[in-house]
Tab-separated table of N, CA and C and ligand atoms in Angstrom:
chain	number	residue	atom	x	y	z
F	175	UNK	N	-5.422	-29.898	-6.788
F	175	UNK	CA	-4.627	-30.318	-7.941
F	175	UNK	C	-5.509	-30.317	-9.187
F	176	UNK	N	-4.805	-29.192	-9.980
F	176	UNK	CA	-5.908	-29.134	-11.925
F	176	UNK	C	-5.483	-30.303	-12.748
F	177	UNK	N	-6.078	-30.606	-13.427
F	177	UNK	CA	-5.404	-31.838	-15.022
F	177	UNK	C	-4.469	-30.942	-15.797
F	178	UNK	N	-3.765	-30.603	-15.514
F	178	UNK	CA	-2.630	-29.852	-16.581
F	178	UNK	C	-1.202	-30.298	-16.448
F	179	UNK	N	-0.820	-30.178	-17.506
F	179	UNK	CA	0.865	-30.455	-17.379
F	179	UNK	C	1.537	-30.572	-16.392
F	180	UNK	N	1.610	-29.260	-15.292
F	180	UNK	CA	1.765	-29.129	-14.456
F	180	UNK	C	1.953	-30.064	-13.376
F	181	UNK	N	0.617	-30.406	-13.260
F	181	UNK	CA	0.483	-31.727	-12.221
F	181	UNK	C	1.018	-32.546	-12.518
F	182	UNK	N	1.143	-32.812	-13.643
F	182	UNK	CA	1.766	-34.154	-14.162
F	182	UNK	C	3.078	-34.003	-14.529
F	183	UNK	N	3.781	-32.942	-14.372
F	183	UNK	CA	5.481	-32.869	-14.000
F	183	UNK	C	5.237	-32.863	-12.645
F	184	UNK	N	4.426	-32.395	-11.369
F	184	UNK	CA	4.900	-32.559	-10.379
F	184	UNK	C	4.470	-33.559	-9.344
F	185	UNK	N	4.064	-34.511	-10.699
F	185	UNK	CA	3.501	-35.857	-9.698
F	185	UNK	C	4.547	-36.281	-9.512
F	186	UNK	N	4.519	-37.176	-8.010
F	186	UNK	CA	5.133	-38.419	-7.474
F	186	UNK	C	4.466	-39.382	-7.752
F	187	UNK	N	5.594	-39.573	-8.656
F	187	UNK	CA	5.942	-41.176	-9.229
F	187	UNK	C	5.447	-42.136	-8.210
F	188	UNK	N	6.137	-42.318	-6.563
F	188	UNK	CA	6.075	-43.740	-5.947
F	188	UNK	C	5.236	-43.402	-5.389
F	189	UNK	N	4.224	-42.144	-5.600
F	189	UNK	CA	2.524	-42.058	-4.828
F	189	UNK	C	1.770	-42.826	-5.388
F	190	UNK	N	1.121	-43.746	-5.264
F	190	UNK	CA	-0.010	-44.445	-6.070
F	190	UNK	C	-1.411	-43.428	-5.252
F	191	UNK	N	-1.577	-43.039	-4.398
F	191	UNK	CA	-2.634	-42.133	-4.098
F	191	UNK	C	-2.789	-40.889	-4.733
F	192	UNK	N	-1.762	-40.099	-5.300
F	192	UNK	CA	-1.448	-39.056	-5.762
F	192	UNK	C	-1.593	-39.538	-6.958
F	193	UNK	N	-0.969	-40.367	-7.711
F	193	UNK	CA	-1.568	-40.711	-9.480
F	193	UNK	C	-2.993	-40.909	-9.618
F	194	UNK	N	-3.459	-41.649	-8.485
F	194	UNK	CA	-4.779	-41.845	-8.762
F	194	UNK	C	-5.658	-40.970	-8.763
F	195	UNK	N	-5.601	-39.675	-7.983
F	195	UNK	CA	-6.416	-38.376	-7.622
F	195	UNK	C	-5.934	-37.873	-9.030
F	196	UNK	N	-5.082	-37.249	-9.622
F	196	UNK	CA	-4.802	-36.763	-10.595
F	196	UNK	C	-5.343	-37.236	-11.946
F	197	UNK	N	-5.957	-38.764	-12.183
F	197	UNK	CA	-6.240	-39.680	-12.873
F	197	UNK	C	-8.049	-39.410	-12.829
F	198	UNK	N	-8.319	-39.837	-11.194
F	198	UNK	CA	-9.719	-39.030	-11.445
F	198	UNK	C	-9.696	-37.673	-11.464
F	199	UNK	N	-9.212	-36.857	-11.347
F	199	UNK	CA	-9.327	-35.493	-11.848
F	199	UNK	C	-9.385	-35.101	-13.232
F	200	UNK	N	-9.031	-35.829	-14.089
F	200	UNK	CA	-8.663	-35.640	-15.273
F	200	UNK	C	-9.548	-36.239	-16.156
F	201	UNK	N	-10.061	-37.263	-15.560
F	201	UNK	CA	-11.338	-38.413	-16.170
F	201	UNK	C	-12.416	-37.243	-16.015
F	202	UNK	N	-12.379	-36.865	-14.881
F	202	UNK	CA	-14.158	-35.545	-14.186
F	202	UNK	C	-13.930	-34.530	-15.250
F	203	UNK	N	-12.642	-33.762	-15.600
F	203	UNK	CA	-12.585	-32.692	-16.987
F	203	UNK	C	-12.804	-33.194	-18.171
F	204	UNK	N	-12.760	-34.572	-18.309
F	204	UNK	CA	-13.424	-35.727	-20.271
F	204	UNK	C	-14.712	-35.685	-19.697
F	205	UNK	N	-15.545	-35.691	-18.650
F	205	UNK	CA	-16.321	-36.054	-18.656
F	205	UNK	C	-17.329	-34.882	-18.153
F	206	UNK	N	-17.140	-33.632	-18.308
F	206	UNK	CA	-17.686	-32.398	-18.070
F	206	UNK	C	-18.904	-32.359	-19.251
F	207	UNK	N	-20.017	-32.332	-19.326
F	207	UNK	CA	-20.833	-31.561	-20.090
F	207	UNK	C	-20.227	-30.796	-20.882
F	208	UNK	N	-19.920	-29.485	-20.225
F	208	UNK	CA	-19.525	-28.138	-20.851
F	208	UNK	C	-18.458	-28.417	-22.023
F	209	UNK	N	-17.543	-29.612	-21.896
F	209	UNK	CA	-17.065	-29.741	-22.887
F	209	UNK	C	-16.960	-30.877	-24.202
F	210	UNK	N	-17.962	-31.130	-24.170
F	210	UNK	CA	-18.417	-32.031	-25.017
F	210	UNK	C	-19.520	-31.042	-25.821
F	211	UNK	N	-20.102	-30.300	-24.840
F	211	UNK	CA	-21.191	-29.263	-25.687
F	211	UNK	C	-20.125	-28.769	-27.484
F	212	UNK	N	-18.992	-28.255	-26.238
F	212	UNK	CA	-17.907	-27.243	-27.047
F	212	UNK	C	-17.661	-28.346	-28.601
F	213	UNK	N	-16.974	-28.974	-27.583
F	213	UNK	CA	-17.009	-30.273	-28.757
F	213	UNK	C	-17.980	-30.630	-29.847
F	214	UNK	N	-18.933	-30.712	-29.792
F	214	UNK	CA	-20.217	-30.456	-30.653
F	214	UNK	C	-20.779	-29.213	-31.549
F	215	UNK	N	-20.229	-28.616	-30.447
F	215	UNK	CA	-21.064	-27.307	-31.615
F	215	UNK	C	-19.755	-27.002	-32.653
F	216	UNK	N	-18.629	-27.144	-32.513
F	216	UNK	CA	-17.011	-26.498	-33.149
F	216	UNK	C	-17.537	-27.846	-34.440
F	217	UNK	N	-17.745	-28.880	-33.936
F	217	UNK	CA	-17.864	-30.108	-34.958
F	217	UNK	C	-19.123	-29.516	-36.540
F	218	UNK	N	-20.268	-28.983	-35.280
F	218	UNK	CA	-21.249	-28.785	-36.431
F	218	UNK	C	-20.963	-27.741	-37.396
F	219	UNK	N	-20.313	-26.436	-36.396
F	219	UNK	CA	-20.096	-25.311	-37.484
F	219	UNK	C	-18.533	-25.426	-38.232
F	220	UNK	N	-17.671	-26.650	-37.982
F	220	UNK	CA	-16.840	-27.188	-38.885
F	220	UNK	C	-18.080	-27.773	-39.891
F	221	UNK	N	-18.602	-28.681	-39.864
F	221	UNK	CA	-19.386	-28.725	-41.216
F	221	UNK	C	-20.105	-28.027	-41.554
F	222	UNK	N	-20.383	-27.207	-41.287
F	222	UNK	CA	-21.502	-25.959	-41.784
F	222	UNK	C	-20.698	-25.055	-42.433
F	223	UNK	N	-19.800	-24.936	-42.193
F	223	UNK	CA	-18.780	-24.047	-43.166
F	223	UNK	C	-17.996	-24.885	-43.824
F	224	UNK	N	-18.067	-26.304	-43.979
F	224	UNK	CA	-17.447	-26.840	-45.218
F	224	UNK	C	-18.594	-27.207	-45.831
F	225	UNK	N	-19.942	-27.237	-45.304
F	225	UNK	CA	-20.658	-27.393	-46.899
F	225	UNK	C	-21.013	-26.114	-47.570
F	226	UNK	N	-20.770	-24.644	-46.932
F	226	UNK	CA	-20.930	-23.662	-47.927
F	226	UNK	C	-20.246	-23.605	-48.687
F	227	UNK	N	-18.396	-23.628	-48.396
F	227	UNK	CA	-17.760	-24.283	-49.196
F	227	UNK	C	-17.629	-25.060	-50.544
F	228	UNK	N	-18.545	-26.396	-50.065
F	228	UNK	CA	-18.560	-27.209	-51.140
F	228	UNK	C	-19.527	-26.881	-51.765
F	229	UNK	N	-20.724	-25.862	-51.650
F	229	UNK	CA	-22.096	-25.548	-52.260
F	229	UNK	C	-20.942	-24.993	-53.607
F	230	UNK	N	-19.933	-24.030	-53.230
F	230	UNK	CA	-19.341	-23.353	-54.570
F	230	UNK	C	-18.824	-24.499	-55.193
F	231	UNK	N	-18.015	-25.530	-54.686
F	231	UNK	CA	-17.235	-26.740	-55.560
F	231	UNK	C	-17.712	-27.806	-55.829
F	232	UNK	N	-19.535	-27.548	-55.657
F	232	UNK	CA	-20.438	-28.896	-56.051
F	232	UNK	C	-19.896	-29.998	-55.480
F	233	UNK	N	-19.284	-29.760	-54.135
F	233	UNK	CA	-19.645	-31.235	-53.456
F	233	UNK	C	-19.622	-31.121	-52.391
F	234	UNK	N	-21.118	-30.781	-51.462
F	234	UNK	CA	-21.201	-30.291	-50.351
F	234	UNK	C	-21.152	-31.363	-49.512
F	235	UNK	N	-21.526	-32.425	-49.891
F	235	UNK	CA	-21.145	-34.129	-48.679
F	235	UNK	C	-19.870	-33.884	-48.181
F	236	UNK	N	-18.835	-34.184	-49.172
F	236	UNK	CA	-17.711	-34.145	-49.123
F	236	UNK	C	-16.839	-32.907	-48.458
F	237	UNK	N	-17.759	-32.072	-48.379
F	237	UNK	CA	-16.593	-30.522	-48.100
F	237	UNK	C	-17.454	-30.363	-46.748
F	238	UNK	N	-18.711	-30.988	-45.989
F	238	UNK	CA	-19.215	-30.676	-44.535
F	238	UNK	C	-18.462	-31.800	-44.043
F	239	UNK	N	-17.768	-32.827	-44.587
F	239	UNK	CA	-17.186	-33.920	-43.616
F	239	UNK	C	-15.821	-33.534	-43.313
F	240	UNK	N	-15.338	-33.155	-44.649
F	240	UNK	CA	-14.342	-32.354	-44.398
F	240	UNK	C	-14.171	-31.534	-42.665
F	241	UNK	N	-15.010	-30.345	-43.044
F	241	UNK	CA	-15.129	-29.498	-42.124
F	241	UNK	C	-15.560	-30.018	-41.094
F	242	UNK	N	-16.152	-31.287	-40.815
F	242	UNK	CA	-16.711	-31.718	-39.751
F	242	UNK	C	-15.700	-32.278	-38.767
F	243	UNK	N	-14.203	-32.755	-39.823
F	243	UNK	CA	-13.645	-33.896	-38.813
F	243	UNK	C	-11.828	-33.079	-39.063
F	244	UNK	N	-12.396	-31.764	-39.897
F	244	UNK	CA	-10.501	-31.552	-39.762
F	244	UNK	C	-10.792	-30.013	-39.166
F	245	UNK	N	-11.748	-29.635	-39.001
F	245	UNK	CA	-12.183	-27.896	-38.566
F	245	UNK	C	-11.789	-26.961	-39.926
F	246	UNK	N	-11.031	-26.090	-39.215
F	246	UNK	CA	-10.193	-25.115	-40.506
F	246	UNK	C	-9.067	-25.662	-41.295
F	247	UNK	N	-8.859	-26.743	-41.384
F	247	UNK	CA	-7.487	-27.517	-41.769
F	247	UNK	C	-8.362	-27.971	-42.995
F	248	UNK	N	-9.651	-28.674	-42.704
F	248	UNK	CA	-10.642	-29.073	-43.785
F	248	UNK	C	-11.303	-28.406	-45.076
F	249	UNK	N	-11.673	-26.560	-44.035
F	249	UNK	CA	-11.980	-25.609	-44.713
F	249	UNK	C	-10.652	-25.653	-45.838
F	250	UNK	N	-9.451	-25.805	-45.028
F	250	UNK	CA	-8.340	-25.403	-45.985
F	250	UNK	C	-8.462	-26.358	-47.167
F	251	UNK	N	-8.192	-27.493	-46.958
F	251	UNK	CA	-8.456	-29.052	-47.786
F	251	UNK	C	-9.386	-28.487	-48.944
F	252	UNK	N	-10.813	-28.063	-48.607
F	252	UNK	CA	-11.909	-28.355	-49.400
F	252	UNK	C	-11.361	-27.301	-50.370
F	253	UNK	N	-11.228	-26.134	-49.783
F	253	UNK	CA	-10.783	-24.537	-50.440
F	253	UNK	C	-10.022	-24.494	-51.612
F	254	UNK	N	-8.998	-25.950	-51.700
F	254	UNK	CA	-7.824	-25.964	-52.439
F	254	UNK	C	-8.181	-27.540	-53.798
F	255	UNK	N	-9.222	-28.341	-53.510
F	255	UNK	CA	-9.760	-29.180	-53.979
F	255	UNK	C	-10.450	-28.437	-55.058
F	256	UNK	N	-10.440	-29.705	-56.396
F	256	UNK	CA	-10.850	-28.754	-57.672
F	256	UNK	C	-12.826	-28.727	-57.148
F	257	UNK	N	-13.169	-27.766	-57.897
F	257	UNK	CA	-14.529	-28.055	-58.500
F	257	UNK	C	-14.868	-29.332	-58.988
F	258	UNK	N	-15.819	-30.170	-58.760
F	258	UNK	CA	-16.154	-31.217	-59.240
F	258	UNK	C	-17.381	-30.365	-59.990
F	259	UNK	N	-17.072	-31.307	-61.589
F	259	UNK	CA	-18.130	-30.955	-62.416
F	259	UNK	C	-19.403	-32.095	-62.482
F	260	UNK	N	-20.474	-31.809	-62.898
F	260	UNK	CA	-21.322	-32.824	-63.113
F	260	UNK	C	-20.610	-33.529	-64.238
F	261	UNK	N	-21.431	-34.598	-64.377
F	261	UNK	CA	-20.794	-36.006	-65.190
F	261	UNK	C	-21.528	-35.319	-66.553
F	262	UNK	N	-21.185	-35.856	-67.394
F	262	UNK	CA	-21.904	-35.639	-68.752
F	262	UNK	C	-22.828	-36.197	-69.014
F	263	UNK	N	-24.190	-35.377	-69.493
F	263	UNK	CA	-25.209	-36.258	-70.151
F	263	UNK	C	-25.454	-36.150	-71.702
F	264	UNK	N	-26.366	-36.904	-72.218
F	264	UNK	CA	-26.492	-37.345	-73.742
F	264	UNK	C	-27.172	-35.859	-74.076
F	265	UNK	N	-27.641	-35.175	-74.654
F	265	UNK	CA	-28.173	-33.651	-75.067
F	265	UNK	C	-29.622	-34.299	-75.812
F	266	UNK	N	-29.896	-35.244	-76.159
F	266	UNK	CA	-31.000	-36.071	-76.661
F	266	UNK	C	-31.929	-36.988	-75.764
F	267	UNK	N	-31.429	-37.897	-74.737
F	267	UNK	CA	-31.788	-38.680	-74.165
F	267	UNK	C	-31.612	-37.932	-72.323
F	268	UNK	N	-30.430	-36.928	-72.494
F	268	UNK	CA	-30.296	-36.529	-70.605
F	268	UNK	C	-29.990	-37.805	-69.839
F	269	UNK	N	-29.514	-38.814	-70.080
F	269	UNK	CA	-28.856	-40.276	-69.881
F	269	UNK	C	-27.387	-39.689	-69.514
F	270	UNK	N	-27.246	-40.266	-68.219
F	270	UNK	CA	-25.479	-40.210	-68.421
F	270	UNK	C	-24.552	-40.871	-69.889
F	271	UNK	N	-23.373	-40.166	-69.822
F	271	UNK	CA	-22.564	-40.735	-70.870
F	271	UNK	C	-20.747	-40.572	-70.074
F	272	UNK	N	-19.771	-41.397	-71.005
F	272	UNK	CA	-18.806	-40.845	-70.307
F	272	UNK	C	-18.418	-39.904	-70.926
F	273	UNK	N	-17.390	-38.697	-70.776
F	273	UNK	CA	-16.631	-37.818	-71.256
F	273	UNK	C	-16.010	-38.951	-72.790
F	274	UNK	N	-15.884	-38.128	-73.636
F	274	UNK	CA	-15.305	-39.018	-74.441
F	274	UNK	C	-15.945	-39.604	-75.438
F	275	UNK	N	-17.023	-39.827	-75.134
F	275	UNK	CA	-17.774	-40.536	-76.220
F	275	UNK	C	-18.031	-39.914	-77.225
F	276	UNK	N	-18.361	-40.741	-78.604
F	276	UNK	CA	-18.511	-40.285	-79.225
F	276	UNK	C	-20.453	-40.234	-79.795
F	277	UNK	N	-20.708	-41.049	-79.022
F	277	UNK	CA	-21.973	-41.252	-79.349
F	277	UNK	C	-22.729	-41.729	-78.098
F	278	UNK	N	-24.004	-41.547	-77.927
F	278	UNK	CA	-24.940	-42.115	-76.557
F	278	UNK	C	-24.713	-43.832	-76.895
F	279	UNK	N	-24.476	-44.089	-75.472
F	279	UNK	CA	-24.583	-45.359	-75.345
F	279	UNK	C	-26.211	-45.749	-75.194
F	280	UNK	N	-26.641	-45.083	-74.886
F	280	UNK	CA	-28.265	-45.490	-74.601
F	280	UNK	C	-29.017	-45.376	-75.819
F	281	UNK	N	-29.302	-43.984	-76.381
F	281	UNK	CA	-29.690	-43.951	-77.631
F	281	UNK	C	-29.573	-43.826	-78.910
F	282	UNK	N	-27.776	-43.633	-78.847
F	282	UNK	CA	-26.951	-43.581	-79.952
F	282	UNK	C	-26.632	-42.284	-80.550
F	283	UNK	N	-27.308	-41.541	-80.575
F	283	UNK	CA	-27.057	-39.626	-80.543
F	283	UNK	C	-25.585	-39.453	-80.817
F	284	UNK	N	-25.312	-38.523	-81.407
F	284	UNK	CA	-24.123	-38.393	-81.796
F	284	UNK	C	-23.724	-36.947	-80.693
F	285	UNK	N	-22.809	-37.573	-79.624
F	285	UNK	CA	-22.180	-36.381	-78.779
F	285	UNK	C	-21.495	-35.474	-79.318
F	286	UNK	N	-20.958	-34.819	-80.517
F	286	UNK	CA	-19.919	-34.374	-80.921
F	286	UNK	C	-20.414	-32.801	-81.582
F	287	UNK	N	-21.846	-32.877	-81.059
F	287	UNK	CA	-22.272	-31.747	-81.580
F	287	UNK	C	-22.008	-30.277	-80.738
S	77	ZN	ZN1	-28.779	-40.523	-75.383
């Protein structure tokens, strides 16, 4: 008896010996090596192809977790997510500033140039 559907439409119900074999059978296929390897490597090269991804949309954290925890669904996610730009800095000081300003908060510089 395999862990597949199968078995499990043609289990008997009032077998408690027969659920239970089918139960450890199915626990021994979660608990195979070989597929946890699979499991691992699909995980890493899901993030390995969402941080090349995000290398183009400057946010490679965000676009390998992506890829890490949705596969190609993530690739899709990240693919369709804007570009994140860097934040703005002062052109005098290289101090962050917000968008908007009209002047450095740090050294007073006039942003508008
Ligand atoms: Zn400044």
């Amino acid at each position: 008896m395999g862990c597949d559907l199968s078995a499990l439409a043609n289990l008997d119900t009032s077998d408690p010996e027969q659920a239970a074999a089918l139960l450890q059978e199915c626990v021994g296929v979660l608990s195979s090596p070989s597929l946890w390897l699979w499991a691992i490597a699909l995980t890493v090269v899901g993030a390995l192809v969402g941080a090349l991804i995000g290398k183009y949309k400057n946010a490679i954290v965000r676009d390998a977790v992506l890829g890490a925890a949705l596969g190609p669904i993530g690739w899709i996610v990240s693919w369709f997510l804007p570009v994140r730009t860097a934040p703005p800095t002062c052109p005098a000081c290289q101090r962050r500033v917000d968008a908007g300003d009209a002047h450095c908060r740090h050294c007073g510089a006039s942003l508008n140039a």
